[in-house]
Tab-separated table of C-alpha atoms and ligand atoms in Angstrom:
chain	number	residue	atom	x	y	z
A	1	UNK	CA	46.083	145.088	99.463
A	2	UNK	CA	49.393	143.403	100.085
A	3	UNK	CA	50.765	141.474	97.002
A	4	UNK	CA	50.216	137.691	97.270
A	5	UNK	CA	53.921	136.015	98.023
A	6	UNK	CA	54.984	133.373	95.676
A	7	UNK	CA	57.251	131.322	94.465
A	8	UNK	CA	58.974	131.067	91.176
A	9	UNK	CA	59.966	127.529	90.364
A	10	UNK	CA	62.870	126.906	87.664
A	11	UNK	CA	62.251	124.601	85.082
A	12	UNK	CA	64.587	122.771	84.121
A	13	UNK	CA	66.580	122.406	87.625
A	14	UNK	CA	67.589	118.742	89.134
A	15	UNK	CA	69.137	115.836	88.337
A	16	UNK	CA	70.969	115.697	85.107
A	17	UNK	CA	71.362	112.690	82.716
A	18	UNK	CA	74.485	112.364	83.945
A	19	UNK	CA	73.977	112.475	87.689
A	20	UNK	CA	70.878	110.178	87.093
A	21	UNK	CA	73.197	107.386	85.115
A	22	UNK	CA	75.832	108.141	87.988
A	23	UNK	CA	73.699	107.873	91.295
A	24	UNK	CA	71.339	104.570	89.432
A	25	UNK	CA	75.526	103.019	88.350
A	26	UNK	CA	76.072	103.039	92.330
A	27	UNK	CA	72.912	101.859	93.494
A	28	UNK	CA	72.647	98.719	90.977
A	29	UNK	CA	76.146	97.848	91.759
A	30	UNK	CA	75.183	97.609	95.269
A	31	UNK	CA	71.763	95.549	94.384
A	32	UNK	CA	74.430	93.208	91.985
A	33	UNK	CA	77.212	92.999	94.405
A	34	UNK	CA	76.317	93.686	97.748
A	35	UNK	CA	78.163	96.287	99.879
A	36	UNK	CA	80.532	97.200	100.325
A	37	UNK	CA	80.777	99.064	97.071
A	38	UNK	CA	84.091	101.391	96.842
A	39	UNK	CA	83.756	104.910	94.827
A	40	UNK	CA	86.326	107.244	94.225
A	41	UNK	CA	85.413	110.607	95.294
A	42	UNK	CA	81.769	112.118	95.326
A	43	UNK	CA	80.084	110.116	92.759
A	44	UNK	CA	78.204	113.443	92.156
A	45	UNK	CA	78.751	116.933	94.330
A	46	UNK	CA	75.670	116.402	96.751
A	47	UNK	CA	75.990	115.696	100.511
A	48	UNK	CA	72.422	113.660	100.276
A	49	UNK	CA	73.178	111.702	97.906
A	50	UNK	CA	76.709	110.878	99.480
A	51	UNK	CA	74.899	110.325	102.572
A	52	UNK	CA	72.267	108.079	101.455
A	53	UNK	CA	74.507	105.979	99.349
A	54	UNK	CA	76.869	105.653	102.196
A	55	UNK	CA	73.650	104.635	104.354
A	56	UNK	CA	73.311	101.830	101.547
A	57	UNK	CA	76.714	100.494	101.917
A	58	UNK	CA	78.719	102.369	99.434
A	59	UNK	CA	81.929	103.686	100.901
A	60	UNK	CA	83.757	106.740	99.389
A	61	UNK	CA	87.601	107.137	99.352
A	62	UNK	CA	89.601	109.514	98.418
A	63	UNK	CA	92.084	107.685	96.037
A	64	UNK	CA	92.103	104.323	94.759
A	65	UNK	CA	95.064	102.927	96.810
A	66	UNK	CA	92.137	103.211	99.817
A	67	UNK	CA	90.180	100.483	98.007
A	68	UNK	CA	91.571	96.820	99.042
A	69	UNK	CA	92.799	94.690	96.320
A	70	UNK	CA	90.570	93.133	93.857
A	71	UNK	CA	87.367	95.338	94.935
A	72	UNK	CA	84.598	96.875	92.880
A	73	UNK	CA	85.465	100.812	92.208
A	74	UNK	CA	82.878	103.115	91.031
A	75	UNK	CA	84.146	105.710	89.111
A	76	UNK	CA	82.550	109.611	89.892
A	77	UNK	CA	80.368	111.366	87.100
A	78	UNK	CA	83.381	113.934	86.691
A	79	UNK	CA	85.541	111.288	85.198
A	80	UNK	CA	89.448	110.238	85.870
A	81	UNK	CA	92.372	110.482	84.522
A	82	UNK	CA	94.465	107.570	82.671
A	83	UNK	CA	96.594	107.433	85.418
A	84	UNK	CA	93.723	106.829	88.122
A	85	UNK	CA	92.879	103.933	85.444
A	86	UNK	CA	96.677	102.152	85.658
A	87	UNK	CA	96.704	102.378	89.218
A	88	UNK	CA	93.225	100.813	89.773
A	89	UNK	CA	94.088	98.039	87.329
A	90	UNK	CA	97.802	97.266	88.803
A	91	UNK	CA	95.572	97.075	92.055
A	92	UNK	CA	93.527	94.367	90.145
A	93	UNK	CA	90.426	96.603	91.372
A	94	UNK	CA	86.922	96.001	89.687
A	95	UNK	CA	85.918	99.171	87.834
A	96	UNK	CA	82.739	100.718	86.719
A	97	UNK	CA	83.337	104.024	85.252
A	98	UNK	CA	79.834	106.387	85.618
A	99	UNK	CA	82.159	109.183	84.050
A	100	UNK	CA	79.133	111.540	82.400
A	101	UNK	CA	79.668	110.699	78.525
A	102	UNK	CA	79.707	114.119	77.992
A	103	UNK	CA	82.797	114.786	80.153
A	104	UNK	CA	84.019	111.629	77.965
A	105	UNK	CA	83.290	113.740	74.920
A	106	UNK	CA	85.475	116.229	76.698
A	107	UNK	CA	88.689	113.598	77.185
A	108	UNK	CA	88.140	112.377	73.675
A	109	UNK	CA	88.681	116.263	72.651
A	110	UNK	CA	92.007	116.750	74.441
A	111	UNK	CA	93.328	113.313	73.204
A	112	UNK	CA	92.733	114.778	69.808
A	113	UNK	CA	94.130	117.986	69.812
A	114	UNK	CA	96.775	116.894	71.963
A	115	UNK	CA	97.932	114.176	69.282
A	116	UNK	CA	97.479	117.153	66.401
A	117	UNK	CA	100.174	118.770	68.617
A	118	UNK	CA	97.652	121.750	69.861
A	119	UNK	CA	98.344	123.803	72.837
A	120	UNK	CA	95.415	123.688	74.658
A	121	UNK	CA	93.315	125.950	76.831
A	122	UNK	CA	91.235	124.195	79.404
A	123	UNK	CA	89.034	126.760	81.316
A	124	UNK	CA	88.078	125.458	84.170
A	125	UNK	CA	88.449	125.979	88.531
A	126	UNK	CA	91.889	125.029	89.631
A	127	UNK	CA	91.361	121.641	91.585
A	128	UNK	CA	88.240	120.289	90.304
A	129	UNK	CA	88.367	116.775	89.957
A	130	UNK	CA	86.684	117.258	86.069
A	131	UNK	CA	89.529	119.421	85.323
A	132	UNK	CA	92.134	117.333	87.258
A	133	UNK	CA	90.613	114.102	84.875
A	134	UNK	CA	90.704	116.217	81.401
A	135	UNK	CA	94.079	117.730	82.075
A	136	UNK	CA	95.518	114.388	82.693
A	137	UNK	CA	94.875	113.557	79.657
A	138	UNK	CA	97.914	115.241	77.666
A	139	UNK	CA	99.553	116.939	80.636
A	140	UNK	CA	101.953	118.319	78.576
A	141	UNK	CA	99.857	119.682	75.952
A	142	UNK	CA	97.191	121.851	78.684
A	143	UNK	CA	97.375	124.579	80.643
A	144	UNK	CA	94.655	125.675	83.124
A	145	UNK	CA	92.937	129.077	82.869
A	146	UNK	CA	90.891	129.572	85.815
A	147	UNK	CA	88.751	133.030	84.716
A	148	UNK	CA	89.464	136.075	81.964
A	149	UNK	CA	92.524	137.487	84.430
A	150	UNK	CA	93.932	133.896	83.936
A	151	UNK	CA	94.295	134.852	80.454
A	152	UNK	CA	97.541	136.842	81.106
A	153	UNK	CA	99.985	134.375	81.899
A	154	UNK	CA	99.112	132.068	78.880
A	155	UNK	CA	102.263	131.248	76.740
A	156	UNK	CA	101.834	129.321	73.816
A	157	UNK	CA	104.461	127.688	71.534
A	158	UNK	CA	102.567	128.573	68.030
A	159	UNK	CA	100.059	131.074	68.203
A	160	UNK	CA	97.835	129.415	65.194
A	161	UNK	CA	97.830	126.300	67.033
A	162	UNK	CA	95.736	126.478	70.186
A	163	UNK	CA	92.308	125.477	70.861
A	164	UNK	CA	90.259	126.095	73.985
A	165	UNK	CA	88.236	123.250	76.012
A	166	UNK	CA	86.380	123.879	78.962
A	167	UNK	CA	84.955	122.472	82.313
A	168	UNK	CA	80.937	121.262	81.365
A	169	UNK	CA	79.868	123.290	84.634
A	170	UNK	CA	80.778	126.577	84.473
A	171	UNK	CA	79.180	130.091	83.793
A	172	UNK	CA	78.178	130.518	79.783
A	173	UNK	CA	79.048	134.460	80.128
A	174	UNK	CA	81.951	134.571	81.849
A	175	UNK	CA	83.535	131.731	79.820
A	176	UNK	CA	83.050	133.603	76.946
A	177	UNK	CA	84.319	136.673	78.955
A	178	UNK	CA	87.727	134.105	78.990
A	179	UNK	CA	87.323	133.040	75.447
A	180	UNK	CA	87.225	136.554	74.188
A	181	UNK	CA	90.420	137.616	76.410
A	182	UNK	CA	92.240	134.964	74.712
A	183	UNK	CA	91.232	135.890	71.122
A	184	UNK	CA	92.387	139.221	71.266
A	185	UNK	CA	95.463	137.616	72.817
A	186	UNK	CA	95.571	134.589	70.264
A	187	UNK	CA	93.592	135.555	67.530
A	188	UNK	CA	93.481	132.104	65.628
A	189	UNK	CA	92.407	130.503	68.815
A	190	UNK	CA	90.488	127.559	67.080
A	191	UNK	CA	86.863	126.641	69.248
A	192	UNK	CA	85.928	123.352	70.646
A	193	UNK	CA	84.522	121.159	68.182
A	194	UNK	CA	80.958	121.498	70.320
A	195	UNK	CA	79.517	123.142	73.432
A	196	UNK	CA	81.793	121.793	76.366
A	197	UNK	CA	79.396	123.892	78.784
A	198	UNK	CA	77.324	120.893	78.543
A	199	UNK	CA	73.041	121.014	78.105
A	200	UNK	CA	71.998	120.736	81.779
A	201	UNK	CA	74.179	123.769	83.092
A	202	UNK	CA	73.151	125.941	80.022
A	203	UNK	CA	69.987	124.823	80.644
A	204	UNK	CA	69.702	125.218	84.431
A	205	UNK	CA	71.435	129.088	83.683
A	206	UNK	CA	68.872	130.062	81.216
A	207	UNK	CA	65.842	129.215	83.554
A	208	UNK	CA	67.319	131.208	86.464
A	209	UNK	CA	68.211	134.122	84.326
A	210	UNK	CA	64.725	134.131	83.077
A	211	UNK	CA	62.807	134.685	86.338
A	212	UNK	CA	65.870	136.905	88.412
A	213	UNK	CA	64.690	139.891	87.351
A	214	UNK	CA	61.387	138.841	89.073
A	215	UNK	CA	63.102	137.548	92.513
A	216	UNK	CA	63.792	139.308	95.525
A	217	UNK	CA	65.488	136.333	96.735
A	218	UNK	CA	66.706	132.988	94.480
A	219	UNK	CA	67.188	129.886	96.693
A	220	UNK	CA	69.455	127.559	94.642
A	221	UNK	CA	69.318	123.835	96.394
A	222	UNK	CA	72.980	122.431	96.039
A	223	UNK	CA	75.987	121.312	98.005
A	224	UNK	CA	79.230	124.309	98.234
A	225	UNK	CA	81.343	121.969	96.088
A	226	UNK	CA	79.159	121.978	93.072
A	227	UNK	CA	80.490	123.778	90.389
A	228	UNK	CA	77.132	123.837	88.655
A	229	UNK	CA	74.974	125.146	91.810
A	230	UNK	CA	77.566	127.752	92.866
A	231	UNK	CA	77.464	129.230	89.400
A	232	UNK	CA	73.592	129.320	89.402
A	233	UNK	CA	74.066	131.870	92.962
A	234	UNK	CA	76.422	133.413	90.595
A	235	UNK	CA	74.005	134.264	87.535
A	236	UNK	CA	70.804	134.699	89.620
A	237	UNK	CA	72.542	137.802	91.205
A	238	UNK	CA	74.223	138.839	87.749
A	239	UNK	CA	70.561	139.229	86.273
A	240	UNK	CA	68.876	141.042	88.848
A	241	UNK	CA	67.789	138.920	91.620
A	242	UNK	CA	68.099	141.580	94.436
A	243	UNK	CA	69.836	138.133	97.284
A	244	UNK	CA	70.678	134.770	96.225
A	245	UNK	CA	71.912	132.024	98.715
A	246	UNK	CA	72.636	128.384	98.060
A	247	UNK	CA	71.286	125.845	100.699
A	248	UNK	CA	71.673	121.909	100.960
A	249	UNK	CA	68.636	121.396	102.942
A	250	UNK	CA	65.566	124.021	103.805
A	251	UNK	CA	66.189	123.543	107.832
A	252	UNK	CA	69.986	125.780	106.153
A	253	UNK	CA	67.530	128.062	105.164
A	254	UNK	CA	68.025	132.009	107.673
A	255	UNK	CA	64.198	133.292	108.170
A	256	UNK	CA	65.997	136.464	107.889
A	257	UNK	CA	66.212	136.477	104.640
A	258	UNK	CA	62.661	136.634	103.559
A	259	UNK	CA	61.844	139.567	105.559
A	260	UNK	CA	59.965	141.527	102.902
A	261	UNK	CA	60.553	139.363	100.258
A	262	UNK	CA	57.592	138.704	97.610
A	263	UNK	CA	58.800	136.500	95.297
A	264	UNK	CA	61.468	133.805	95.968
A	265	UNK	CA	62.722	131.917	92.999
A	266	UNK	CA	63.861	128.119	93.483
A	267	UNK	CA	65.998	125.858	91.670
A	268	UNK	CA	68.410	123.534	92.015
A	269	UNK	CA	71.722	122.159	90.702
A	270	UNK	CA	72.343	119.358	88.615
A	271	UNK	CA	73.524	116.593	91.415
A	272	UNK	CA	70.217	117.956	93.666
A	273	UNK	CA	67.427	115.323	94.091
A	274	UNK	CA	64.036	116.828	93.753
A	275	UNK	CA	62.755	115.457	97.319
A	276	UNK	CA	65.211	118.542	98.688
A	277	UNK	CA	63.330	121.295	96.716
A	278	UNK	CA	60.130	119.745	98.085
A	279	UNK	CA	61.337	120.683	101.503
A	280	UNK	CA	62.562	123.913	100.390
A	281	UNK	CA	58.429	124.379	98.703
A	282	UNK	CA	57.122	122.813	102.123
A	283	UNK	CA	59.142	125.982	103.925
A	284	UNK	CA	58.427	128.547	102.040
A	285	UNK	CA	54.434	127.628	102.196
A	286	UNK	CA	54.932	127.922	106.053
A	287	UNK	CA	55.766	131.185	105.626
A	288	UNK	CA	52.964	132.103	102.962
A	289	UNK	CA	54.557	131.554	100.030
A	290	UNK	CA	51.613	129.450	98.285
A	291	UNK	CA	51.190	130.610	95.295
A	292	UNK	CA	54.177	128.667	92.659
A	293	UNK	CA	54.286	129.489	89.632
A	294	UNK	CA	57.012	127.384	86.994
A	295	UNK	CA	59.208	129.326	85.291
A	296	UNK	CA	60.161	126.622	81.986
A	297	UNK	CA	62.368	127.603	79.289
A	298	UNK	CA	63.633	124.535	78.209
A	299	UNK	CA	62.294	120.504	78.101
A	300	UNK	CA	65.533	117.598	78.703
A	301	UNK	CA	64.209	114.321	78.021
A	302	UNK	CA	68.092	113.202	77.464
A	303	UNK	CA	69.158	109.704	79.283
A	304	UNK	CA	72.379	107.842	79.356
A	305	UNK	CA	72.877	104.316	79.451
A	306	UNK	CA	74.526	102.493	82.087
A	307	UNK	CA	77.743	101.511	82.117
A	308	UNK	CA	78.306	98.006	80.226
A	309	UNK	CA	78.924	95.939	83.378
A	310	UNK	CA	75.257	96.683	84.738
A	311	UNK	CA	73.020	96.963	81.760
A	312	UNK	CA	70.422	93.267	81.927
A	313	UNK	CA	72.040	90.513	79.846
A	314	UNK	CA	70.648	90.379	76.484
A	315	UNK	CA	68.572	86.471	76.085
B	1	SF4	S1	76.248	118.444	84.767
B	1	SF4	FE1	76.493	117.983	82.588
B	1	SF4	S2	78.518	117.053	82.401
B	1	SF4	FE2	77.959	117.014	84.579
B	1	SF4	S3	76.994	115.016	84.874
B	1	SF4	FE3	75.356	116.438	84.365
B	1	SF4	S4	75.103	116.264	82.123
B	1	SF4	FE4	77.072	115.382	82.659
């Protein structure tokens, strides 16, 4: 008898805290001010939720200098620089900042070592806008290392002061594949104070490296310019799942690629909404995949507040 085909379904996968406080900061403003509502940037790396919001009434620039004078600016979940914050207020703009507090936790690390006179390390993909926000910071104090071969060009001015800080969204292993290239290059490298991979990317990696070795194929729902969802391709085919693509909607979805496929594992990236994986479920039950089983190594009940200038007046 053929074997049944089924799904494995990551758990965790979806919306961070983060994303959550980020997405709910740009949909209250709208309820509070009416649109339009200016953001700079993505507010979080997901077409859909771009597209919906814009649907709403938010509109998304580029820069701040796009936003007229005196406007309400929303702030993305991968934070700004201080710069982006002097040029919004000499614009007299209206800010919310939905930074994620734990790329804040990030900043507040840089501003320290950077005042302790560190040299610091900031692993992380060339261009980001995270990176681009945490790097402003002390420009003169960080330099970018995008990957282990990075690690070669790194020139310090004292070797027992430098400290490495990272990008919340990238790969566990092959940060530490960095880290360890610049320890046997700086061997008093001092560590971040705490995790800078942050909770819902560990989290999300350690579900899909649990069921790969199971998968013939690993759909990851997420947009191409999230860091998180990219990496999750990234770590499903590191730990044996035999194809891995990464889709924003099902319809993206090539029939091709579950020609004799048994089990497909799903999950999704931090900015993903869970209505998308439904679609993705909906598909692959088309196609016989019924059976889903939830693959759960991990339980987030984490939430962030919202920022100040939408929380419900105290009586
Ligand atoms: S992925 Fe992590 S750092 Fe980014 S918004 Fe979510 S919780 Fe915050």
């Amino acid at each position: 008898m053929a074997e049944s085909k089924r799904v494995l379904l990551a758990s965790p996968r979806g919306y961070c805290a983060g994303v959550d406080r980020a997405v709910e900061t740009v949909e209250r403003a709208l309820d509070k001010h009416g649109a339009p509502v200016y953001v700079r940037k993505e507010i979080v790396h997901n077409r859909h939720v771009v597209d919906t919001l814009t649907d709403r009434g938010a509109v998304f620039v580029g820069e701040t200098d796009e936003v007229p004078e005196g406007a309400i600016v929303v702030f993305s979940a991968h934070g700004v620089s201080p710069e982006v914050h002097r040029t919004a207020a000499q614009r007299s703009l209206k800010t919310i900042d939905a930074t994620c507090p734990l790329v804040t936790k990030v900043h507040q690390e840089a501003k320290r070592f950077a005042r302790d006179d560190y040299d610091i390390v900031l692993i992380g993909h060339e261009g980001h806008e995270e990176v681009e926000g945490t790097a402003g910071e002390a420009p003169e104090h960080i330099q970018l290392v995008d990957g282990p071969d990075a690690v070669d060009q790194v020139q310090v001015r004292d070797p027992e002061r430098v400290v490495w800080l990272s990008q919340t969204t990238l790969s566990v292993d092959e940060t530490m594949q960095t880290v360890h290239r610049l320890r046997e290059k700086f061997p008093l490298l001092n560590d971040p104070p705490s995790d800078d991979i942050c909770y819902a990317t560990q989290n999300r990696q350690v579900a899909v490296k649990a069921m790969a070795p199971r998968c013939d194929l690993v759909i990851v729902v997420g947009s191409q310019n999230s860091s998180n969802s990219v990496r999750l391709v990234e770590v499903a085919l590191q730990n044996g799942a035999k194809a891995s693509h990464l889709v924003d909607y099902a319809r993206e979805i090539d029939l091709a690629w579950l020609d004799g496929v048994t089990t497909v594992g799903l999950t999704s990236g931090a900015s993903v909404p869970e209505v998308l994986v439904r679609g993705v479920i909906d598909l692959l039950a088309e196609h016989g995949f019924n059976d889903v089983e939830t693959v759960t190594t991990a339980e987030e009940t984490l939430t962030f507040a919202l920022p100040r200038e939408l929380r419900p007046a105290r009586n």
